[in-house]
Short mmCIF file of C-alpha atoms in Angstrom, two decimals:
data_model
loop_
_atom_site.label_atom_id
_atom_site.label_comp_id
_atom_site.label_asym_id
_atom_site.label_seq_id
_atom_site.Cartn_x
_atom_site.Cartn_y
_atom_site.Cartn_z
CA MET A 3 -122.77 -58.18 71.41
CA SER A 4 -123.17 -54.54 72.42
CA THR A 5 -126.18 -52.39 71.65
CA GLU A 6 -126.37 -48.60 71.59
CA PRO A 7 -128.78 -47.21 74.20
CA GLY A 8 -130.60 -45.40 71.41
CA THR A 9 -131.65 -48.69 69.78
CA LEU A 10 -132.70 -50.24 73.05
CA SER A 11 -136.48 -50.54 73.04
CA ALA A 12 -138.63 -51.36 76.05
CA GLU A 13 -139.73 -54.49 74.18
CA ARG A 14 -136.12 -55.76 73.86
CA ILE A 15 -135.52 -55.13 77.55
CA LEU A 16 -138.65 -57.10 78.40
CA ASP A 17 -137.51 -59.98 76.16
CA ALA A 18 -134.17 -60.06 77.98
CA ALA A 19 -135.82 -59.74 81.39
CA GLU A 20 -138.06 -62.71 80.62
CA GLU A 21 -135.06 -64.83 79.64
CA VAL A 22 -133.13 -63.75 82.77
CA LEU A 23 -136.12 -64.55 84.98
CA ARG A 24 -136.49 -67.95 83.38
CA ARG A 25 -132.80 -68.71 83.93
CA PHE A 26 -132.21 -67.32 87.44
CA GLY A 27 -135.71 -67.25 88.95
CA PRO A 28 -137.42 -64.17 90.43
CA ALA A 29 -135.44 -64.31 93.69
CA LYS A 30 -132.02 -64.00 92.04
CA ALA A 31 -132.61 -62.12 88.79
CA THR A 32 -131.29 -58.54 88.87
CA VAL A 33 -131.44 -55.50 86.59
CA LEU A 34 -127.68 -55.92 86.10
CA ASP A 35 -128.28 -59.44 84.72
CA VAL A 36 -130.74 -57.96 82.22
CA ALA A 37 -128.29 -55.24 81.21
CA ARG A 38 -125.50 -57.82 80.80
CA ALA A 39 -127.72 -60.03 78.62
CA LEU A 40 -128.30 -57.00 76.37
CA GLY A 41 -124.69 -55.82 76.46
CA VAL A 42 -125.68 -52.42 77.85
CA SER A 43 -125.13 -50.55 81.11
CA HIS A 44 -127.78 -50.92 83.79
CA GLY A 45 -128.36 -47.17 83.42
CA SER A 46 -129.69 -47.85 79.93
CA VAL A 47 -132.26 -50.23 81.37
CA TYR A 48 -133.23 -47.76 84.10
CA ARG A 49 -133.89 -45.14 81.42
CA HIS A 50 -136.88 -47.30 80.34
CA PHE A 51 -137.82 -48.81 83.69
CA PRO A 52 -137.10 -46.58 86.72
CA SER A 53 -136.73 -49.50 89.16
CA LYS A 54 -136.42 -53.26 89.39
CA ALA A 55 -140.02 -53.32 90.63
CA ALA A 56 -141.20 -51.40 87.54
CA LEU A 57 -139.39 -53.84 85.26
CA ARG A 58 -140.92 -56.84 87.04
CA SER A 59 -144.40 -55.39 86.81
CA ALA A 60 -143.96 -54.59 83.12
CA VAL A 61 -142.67 -58.04 82.19
CA THR A 62 -145.45 -59.72 84.19
CA GLU A 63 -148.07 -57.47 82.58
CA ARG A 64 -146.77 -58.45 79.15
CA TRP A 65 -146.89 -62.14 80.07
CA LEU A 66 -150.50 -61.87 81.26
CA ALA A 67 -151.49 -59.80 78.21
CA ARG A 68 -150.26 -62.65 76.01
CA MET A 69 -153.17 -64.65 77.45
CA SER A 70 -155.83 -61.94 77.51
CA THR A 71 -155.17 -60.28 74.13
CA PRO A 72 -156.14 -63.25 71.87
CA LEU A 73 -159.30 -63.66 73.94
CA ALA A 74 -160.46 -60.15 73.01
CA ASP A 75 -161.05 -61.47 69.48
CA VAL A 76 -163.16 -64.33 70.82
CA ALA A 77 -165.17 -61.88 72.95
CA THR A 78 -166.14 -59.81 69.91
CA ALA A 79 -166.47 -62.64 67.35
CA ASP A 80 -169.49 -62.74 65.05
CA GLU A 81 -171.34 -65.64 66.67
CA PRO A 82 -173.96 -66.19 69.39
CA ALA A 83 -172.92 -65.03 72.86
CA ALA A 84 -173.29 -68.52 74.34
CA GLU A 85 -170.84 -69.91 71.77
CA ARG A 86 -168.39 -67.06 72.39
CA LEU A 87 -168.59 -67.68 76.12
CA ARG A 88 -167.86 -71.36 75.59
CA ARG A 89 -164.90 -70.70 73.28
CA TRP A 90 -163.54 -67.99 75.56
CA LEU A 91 -163.52 -70.21 78.68
CA PHE A 92 -162.07 -73.22 76.89
CA GLU A 93 -159.38 -71.17 75.15
CA LEU A 94 -158.29 -69.55 78.41
CA ASN A 95 -157.97 -72.96 80.04
CA ARG A 96 -156.23 -74.52 77.03
CA SER A 97 -153.76 -71.67 76.56
CA LYS A 98 -152.69 -71.92 80.21
CA ARG A 99 -152.30 -75.70 79.95
CA ARG A 100 -150.30 -75.31 76.73
CA ILE A 101 -147.90 -72.77 78.26
CA ALA A 102 -147.48 -74.85 81.42
CA ARG A 103 -146.62 -77.88 79.27
CA GLU A 104 -144.34 -76.16 76.75
CA ASP A 105 -142.45 -73.89 79.13
CA PRO A 106 -142.95 -75.04 82.72
CA GLU A 107 -140.04 -72.93 84.08
CA LEU A 108 -141.48 -69.72 82.70
CA PHE A 109 -144.97 -70.70 83.87
CA ASP A 110 -143.73 -71.25 87.43
CA THR A 111 -141.61 -68.10 87.33
CA PHE A 112 -144.49 -65.86 86.34
CA ASN A 113 -146.93 -67.50 88.72
CA LEU A 114 -144.51 -66.81 91.55
CA LEU A 115 -144.08 -63.21 90.39
CA ALA A 116 -147.86 -62.84 90.10
CA THR A 117 -148.36 -63.79 93.76
CA GLN A 118 -146.09 -60.85 94.62
CA LEU A 119 -147.77 -58.39 92.24
CA GLU A 120 -151.37 -58.22 93.41
CA ASP A 121 -152.15 -54.98 91.54
CA VAL A 122 -150.90 -56.38 88.24
CA VAL A 123 -153.02 -59.52 88.68
CA ALA A 124 -156.05 -57.48 89.74
CA ALA A 125 -155.74 -55.38 86.55
CA HIS A 126 -155.44 -58.57 84.46
CA LEU A 127 -158.57 -60.03 86.06
CA GLU A 128 -160.38 -56.74 85.34
CA VAL A 129 -159.47 -57.09 81.67
CA LEU A 130 -160.75 -60.69 81.56
CA ALA A 131 -163.97 -59.84 83.45
CA GLY A 132 -164.45 -56.92 81.05
CA GLN A 133 -164.22 -59.23 78.03
CA LEU A 134 -166.81 -61.52 79.60
CA ALA A 135 -169.01 -58.48 80.27
CA VAL A 136 -168.81 -57.60 76.56
CA ILE A 137 -169.97 -61.11 75.59
CA ILE A 138 -172.81 -60.98 78.13
CA ALA A 139 -173.91 -57.45 77.14
CA ASP A 140 -173.96 -58.53 73.48
CA GLY A 141 -176.04 -61.56 74.49
CA VAL A 142 -178.51 -59.26 76.26
CA ALA A 143 -178.68 -56.93 73.25
CA ALA A 144 -179.36 -59.93 70.99
CA GLY A 145 -182.19 -61.17 73.23
CA GLU A 146 -180.14 -64.27 74.05
CA PHE A 147 -179.29 -63.50 77.69
CA ASP A 148 -181.33 -61.90 80.44
CA VAL A 149 -178.92 -60.19 82.84
CA ALA A 150 -179.48 -56.96 84.74
CA ASP A 151 -175.79 -56.06 85.18
CA PRO A 152 -173.42 -57.55 82.55
CA ALA A 153 -170.31 -56.19 84.36
CA LEU A 154 -171.31 -57.92 87.60
CA ALA A 155 -172.19 -61.12 85.72
CA GLY A 156 -168.84 -61.03 83.87
CA ARG A 157 -167.00 -60.86 87.18
CA ALA A 158 -169.17 -63.69 88.55
CA VAL A 159 -168.51 -65.93 85.53
CA LEU A 160 -164.77 -65.31 85.82
CA GLN A 161 -164.82 -66.19 89.52
CA ALA A 162 -167.06 -69.23 88.96
CA THR A 163 -164.47 -70.61 86.55
CA THR A 164 -161.45 -69.95 88.81
CA ARG A 165 -160.68 -73.67 88.99
CA PHE A 166 -160.16 -73.66 85.21
CA HIS A 167 -157.88 -70.64 84.86
CA HIS A 168 -156.11 -69.95 88.16
CA PRO A 169 -152.60 -71.47 88.04
CA ALA A 170 -152.96 -72.79 91.60
CA HIS A 171 -155.12 -75.52 90.06
CA LEU A 172 -152.59 -76.63 87.45
CA THR A 173 -152.16 -80.10 88.99
CA GLU A 174 -155.95 -80.64 88.83
CA TRP A 175 -155.96 -79.88 85.08
CA ALA A 176 -154.32 -83.19 84.26
CA GLU A 177 -157.51 -85.00 85.17
CA PRO A 178 -159.03 -86.75 82.17
CA VAL A 179 -162.44 -85.34 83.09
CA LEU A 180 -161.24 -81.72 83.09
CA GLU A 181 -163.06 -80.63 79.95
CA ASP A 182 -166.26 -82.44 81.00
CA ASP A 183 -166.10 -80.57 84.29
CA LEU A 184 -165.66 -77.22 82.58
CA ALA A 185 -168.54 -78.08 80.21
CA ALA A 186 -170.80 -78.87 83.21
CA VAL A 187 -169.94 -75.58 84.95
CA LEU A 188 -170.47 -73.71 81.67
CA ALA A 189 -173.88 -75.36 81.16
CA LEU A 190 -174.97 -74.29 84.62
CA LEU A 191 -173.75 -70.72 84.08
CA LEU A 192 -175.43 -70.50 80.68
CA ASP A 193 -178.70 -71.72 82.23
CA GLY A 194 -178.34 -68.81 84.67
CA LEU A 195 -177.67 -66.25 81.94
CA ARG A 196 -180.21 -67.28 79.34
CA VAL A 197 -183.53 -65.58 78.73
CA ARG A 198 -186.40 -67.40 80.40
CA PRO A 199 -189.53 -67.96 78.37
CA ALA A 200 -192.25 -65.50 79.42
CA ASN A 201 -195.17 -66.83 81.47
CA MET B 1 -147.33 -89.75 131.59
CA SER B 2 -147.56 -93.33 130.39
CA THR B 3 -150.65 -94.96 128.93
CA GLU B 4 -151.42 -98.65 128.64
CA PRO B 5 -151.81 -99.85 125.04
CA GLY B 6 -155.28 -101.13 125.92
CA THR B 7 -156.55 -97.62 126.69
CA LEU B 8 -155.02 -96.10 123.58
CA SER B 9 -157.83 -95.23 121.18
CA ALA B 10 -157.38 -94.28 117.55
CA GLU B 11 -158.97 -90.94 118.44
CA ARG B 12 -156.29 -90.18 121.07
CA ILE B 13 -153.54 -91.09 118.59
CA LEU B 14 -155.06 -88.71 116.03
CA ASP B 15 -155.22 -85.93 118.65
CA ALA B 16 -151.54 -86.44 119.40
CA ALA B 17 -150.63 -86.69 115.70
CA GLU B 18 -152.39 -83.40 115.02
CA GLU B 19 -150.45 -81.69 117.79
CA VAL B 20 -147.15 -83.19 116.60
CA LEU B 21 -147.86 -82.10 113.02
CA ARG B 22 -148.66 -78.60 114.19
CA ARG B 23 -145.44 -78.40 116.17
CA PHE B 24 -142.94 -80.05 113.80
CA GLY B 25 -144.62 -79.71 110.41
CA PRO B 26 -145.40 -82.58 108.00
CA ALA B 27 -141.80 -82.89 106.77
CA LYS B 28 -140.32 -83.59 110.23
CA ALA B 29 -143.13 -85.22 112.23
CA THR B 30 -142.59 -88.94 112.83
CA VAL B 31 -144.62 -91.79 114.32
CA LEU B 32 -142.04 -91.90 117.13
CA ASP B 33 -142.87 -88.24 117.97
CA VAL B 34 -146.53 -89.21 118.23
CA ALA B 35 -145.73 -92.22 120.44
CA ARG B 36 -143.52 -90.03 122.66
CA ALA B 37 -146.27 -87.42 123.02
CA LEU B 38 -148.58 -90.21 124.21
CA GLY B 39 -145.98 -91.90 126.40
CA VAL B 40 -146.34 -95.21 124.53
CA SER B 41 -144.10 -97.30 122.28
CA HIS B 42 -144.31 -96.70 118.56
CA GLY B 43 -145.53 -100.30 118.26
CA SER B 44 -148.69 -99.26 120.12
CA VAL B 45 -149.34 -96.61 117.49
CA TYR B 46 -148.68 -99.05 114.65
CA ARG B 47 -151.28 -101.40 116.13
CA HIS B 48 -153.92 -98.77 115.18
CA PHE B 49 -152.25 -97.32 112.07
CA PRO B 50 -150.08 -99.76 110.11
CA SER B 51 -147.82 -97.07 108.65
CA LYS B 52 -146.89 -93.42 108.87
CA ALA B 53 -148.80 -92.91 105.60
CA ALA B 54 -151.94 -94.48 107.10
CA LEU B 55 -151.69 -92.21 110.15
CA ARG B 56 -151.24 -89.13 107.96
CA SER B 57 -154.23 -90.04 105.82
CA ALA B 58 -156.40 -90.69 108.87
CA VAL B 59 -155.51 -87.43 110.60
CA THR B 60 -156.08 -85.46 107.39
CA GLU B 61 -159.42 -87.22 106.81
CA ARG B 62 -160.51 -86.25 110.32
CA TRP B 63 -159.46 -82.65 109.75
CA LEU B 64 -161.45 -82.46 106.50
CA ALA B 65 -164.46 -84.18 108.09
CA ARG B 66 -164.52 -81.42 110.70
CA MET B 67 -165.48 -79.10 107.85
CA SER B 68 -167.86 -81.40 105.96
CA THR B 69 -169.78 -82.94 108.89
CA PRO B 70 -171.52 -79.75 110.14
CA LEU B 71 -172.51 -79.00 106.54
CA ALA B 72 -174.50 -82.25 106.33
CA ASP B 73 -177.03 -80.68 108.73
CA VAL B 74 -177.34 -77.62 106.50
CA ALA B 75 -177.84 -79.86 103.45
CA THR B 76 -180.83 -81.60 105.05
CA ALA B 77 -182.29 -78.63 106.94
CA ASP B 78 -186.03 -77.95 106.77
CA GLU B 79 -185.96 -74.90 104.50
CA PRO B 80 -186.09 -74.12 100.76
CA ALA B 81 -183.27 -75.61 98.71
CA ALA B 82 -182.07 -72.19 97.53
CA GLU B 83 -181.69 -71.02 101.13
CA ARG B 84 -179.86 -74.26 102.07
CA LEU B 85 -177.51 -73.81 99.13
CA ARG B 86 -176.78 -70.23 100.20
CA ARG B 87 -176.12 -71.20 103.83
CA TRP B 88 -174.03 -74.21 102.82
CA LEU B 89 -171.70 -72.19 100.57
CA PHE B 90 -171.30 -69.32 103.02
CA GLU B 91 -170.70 -71.66 105.97
CA LEU B 92 -168.03 -73.58 104.07
CA ASN B 93 -166.24 -70.35 103.21
CA ARG B 94 -166.63 -68.89 106.71
CA SER B 95 -165.49 -72.03 108.51
CA LYS B 96 -162.30 -72.14 106.42
CA ARG B 97 -161.63 -68.46 107.08
CA ARG B 98 -162.24 -68.95 110.79
CA ILE B 99 -159.84 -71.88 111.04
CA ALA B 100 -157.18 -70.07 108.99
CA ARG B 101 -157.47 -67.09 111.34
CA GLU B 102 -157.64 -68.98 114.65
CA ASP B 103 -155.02 -71.62 113.92
CA PRO B 104 -152.90 -70.61 110.91
CA GLU B 105 -150.14 -73.18 111.63
CA LEU B 106 -152.59 -76.07 111.59
CA PHE B 107 -154.32 -74.67 108.51
CA ASP B 108 -151.01 -74.49 106.62
CA THR B 109 -149.96 -77.93 107.89
CA PHE B 110 -153.09 -79.66 106.66
CA ASN B 111 -153.15 -77.81 103.37
CA LEU B 112 -149.61 -78.99 102.74
CA LEU B 113 -150.57 -82.55 103.70
CA ALA B 114 -153.65 -82.35 101.48
CA THR B 115 -151.53 -81.53 98.41
CA GLN B 116 -149.70 -84.82 99.04
CA LEU B 117 -152.86 -86.87 99.66
CA GLU B 118 -154.83 -86.59 96.46
CA ASP B 119 -157.10 -89.56 97.21
CA VAL B 120 -158.08 -88.18 100.62
CA VAL B 121 -158.92 -84.82 99.09
CA ALA B 122 -160.84 -86.43 96.22
CA ALA B 123 -162.96 -88.37 98.74
CA HIS B 124 -163.60 -85.16 100.71
CA LEU B 125 -164.71 -83.36 97.55
CA GLU B 126 -167.02 -86.29 96.76
CA VAL B 127 -168.65 -85.88 100.18
CA LEU B 128 -169.14 -82.15 99.63
CA ALA B 129 -170.48 -82.61 96.08
CA GLY B 130 -172.81 -85.30 97.44
CA GLN B 131 -174.24 -82.88 100.03
CA LEU B 132 -174.85 -80.33 97.28
CA ALA B 133 -176.53 -83.05 95.19
CA VAL B 134 -178.89 -83.74 98.13
CA ILE B 135 -179.87 -80.07 98.31
CA ILE B 136 -180.40 -79.91 94.54
CA ALA B 137 -182.37 -83.19 94.40
CA ASP B 138 -184.61 -81.92 97.23
CA GLY B 139 -185.09 -78.70 95.27
CA VAL B 140 -186.13 -80.69 92.22
CA ALA B 141 -188.55 -82.81 94.30
CA ALA B 142 -190.07 -79.63 95.74
CA GLY B 143 -190.56 -78.10 92.28
CA GLU B 144 -188.07 -75.38 93.13
CA PHE B 145 -185.19 -76.46 90.86
CA ASP B 146 -185.19 -77.90 87.35
CA VAL B 147 -182.08 -80.04 86.97
CA ALA B 148 -181.74 -83.27 84.99
CA ASP B 149 -178.81 -84.71 86.97
CA PRO B 150 -178.50 -83.45 90.57
CA ALA B 151 -175.21 -85.34 91.11
CA LEU B 152 -173.62 -83.67 88.09
CA ALA B 153 -175.03 -80.29 89.13
CA GLY B 154 -173.71 -80.76 92.69
CA ARG B 155 -170.22 -81.37 91.34
CA ALA B 156 -170.55 -78.33 89.03
CA VAL B 157 -171.68 -76.05 91.90
CA LEU B 158 -168.76 -77.23 94.04
CA GLN B 159 -166.29 -76.55 91.22
CA ALA B 160 -167.91 -73.20 90.36
CA THR B 161 -167.30 -72.06 93.95
CA THR B 162 -163.67 -73.27 94.12
CA ARG B 163 -162.44 -69.71 94.66
CA PHE B 164 -164.46 -69.61 97.89
CA HIS B 165 -163.41 -72.89 99.46
CA HIS B 166 -160.05 -74.02 98.04
CA PRO B 167 -157.27 -73.02 100.47
CA ALA B 168 -155.06 -71.85 97.58
CA HIS B 169 -157.29 -68.76 97.52
CA LEU B 170 -156.90 -67.88 101.20
CA THR B 171 -155.10 -64.59 100.48
CA GLU B 172 -157.97 -63.51 98.22
CA TRP B 173 -160.49 -64.07 101.03
CA ALA B 174 -159.30 -60.98 102.87
CA GLU B 175 -160.86 -58.79 100.22
CA PRO B 176 -163.67 -56.67 101.64
CA VAL B 177 -165.84 -57.62 98.68
CA LEU B 178 -165.48 -61.38 99.24
CA GLU B 179 -169.02 -62.02 100.44
CA ASP B 180 -170.49 -59.83 97.70
CA ASP B 181 -168.53 -61.86 95.17
CA LEU B 182 -169.79 -65.15 96.58
CA ALA B 183 -173.35 -63.77 96.59
CA ALA B 184 -173.01 -62.81 92.89
CA VAL B 185 -171.73 -66.27 91.94
CA LEU B 186 -174.50 -67.87 94.01
CA ALA B 187 -177.16 -65.71 92.31
CA LEU B 188 -175.91 -66.79 88.89
CA LEU B 189 -175.85 -70.48 89.91
CA LEU B 190 -179.34 -70.26 91.41
CA ASP B 191 -180.63 -68.68 88.19
CA GLY B 192 -179.24 -71.73 86.40
CA LEU B 193 -180.84 -74.21 88.80
CA ARG B 194 -184.29 -72.68 89.20
CA VAL B 195 -187.40 -73.84 87.46
CA ARG B 196 -188.21 -71.75 84.42
CA PRO B 197 -191.80 -70.63 83.96
CA ALA B 198 -193.54 -72.74 81.31
CA ASN B 199 -194.21 -71.18 77.91
#
């Protein structure tokens, strides 16, 4: 199946790149493999992504965005900030567990790529911390939280829940007590964020 | 250099095992290598450790205890609980960074072993969570903290600081902002633990 370069969108290239990465692994996958899978010349791919590195970054960014984008809705949902924070943290953990279970090859592939793409991961973590900052700032505005710097607190909450979203901890997520553990960490963090009664 | 079985202590075997593991790595190191390093028969080693697995567990336990034992003093120091908690978390992070820097081969070796010895690691984490529970319970007794279940809170604090003590995050510890990040997480956790003024 051959495709004219004119109809070749960046999105289709990324779909093919994801499939090639899943099949060959990051060490062996090449731009030529991606072009072959699409039935185009590798020049056609380079017209969208100037280098193999650019293609890898783009496909990894898209993969990470698949996790962060649905969470933006949770961050801005019409409910108390504490409830949003709870849903946000549990959904992040559950979505990672679901992907790891349903497509373990792709999960491993992208985690390996992510360790090599520090800037891409740093930008992803900024997005997540930013969503948490929105929840916390809303909580402050609603008189629910008492936090001087919501951006700093968002970053701290993200880091304090590393065990529940960083893929290095995947094997620990099988524990039956996982959700109890996350609930206990969340309770402690919420106690830290909440408004204290005045003296 | 040959040693009589009678003078062969478990401690000396563990010293030799550590050196053999460092040199050959966990995949290749054998009990025979350890016996050779000590100039004894492998039977003499088996008299102390009934199997290669038992020797590996014991040497890994000792390695982990080297990190947890000094922290017991911090946990019971004569100072406010908040200050103990701060020192405890920073010392755990700093001691891991120091070891990783001074002896990277041994650090990698034991981290690899630890991933294969879940029970040993779980027991180590219990010890650490227990030390945190002591700090928190003392804080409650002193009227400094308000926590219903210090054991649960100790486990939650340990998990909430995973990013700062789990070796999977070693590469992130080089960040210049590392200690600021730990301080921000600590501040949030302390806000959650502290007594709230009465209404």
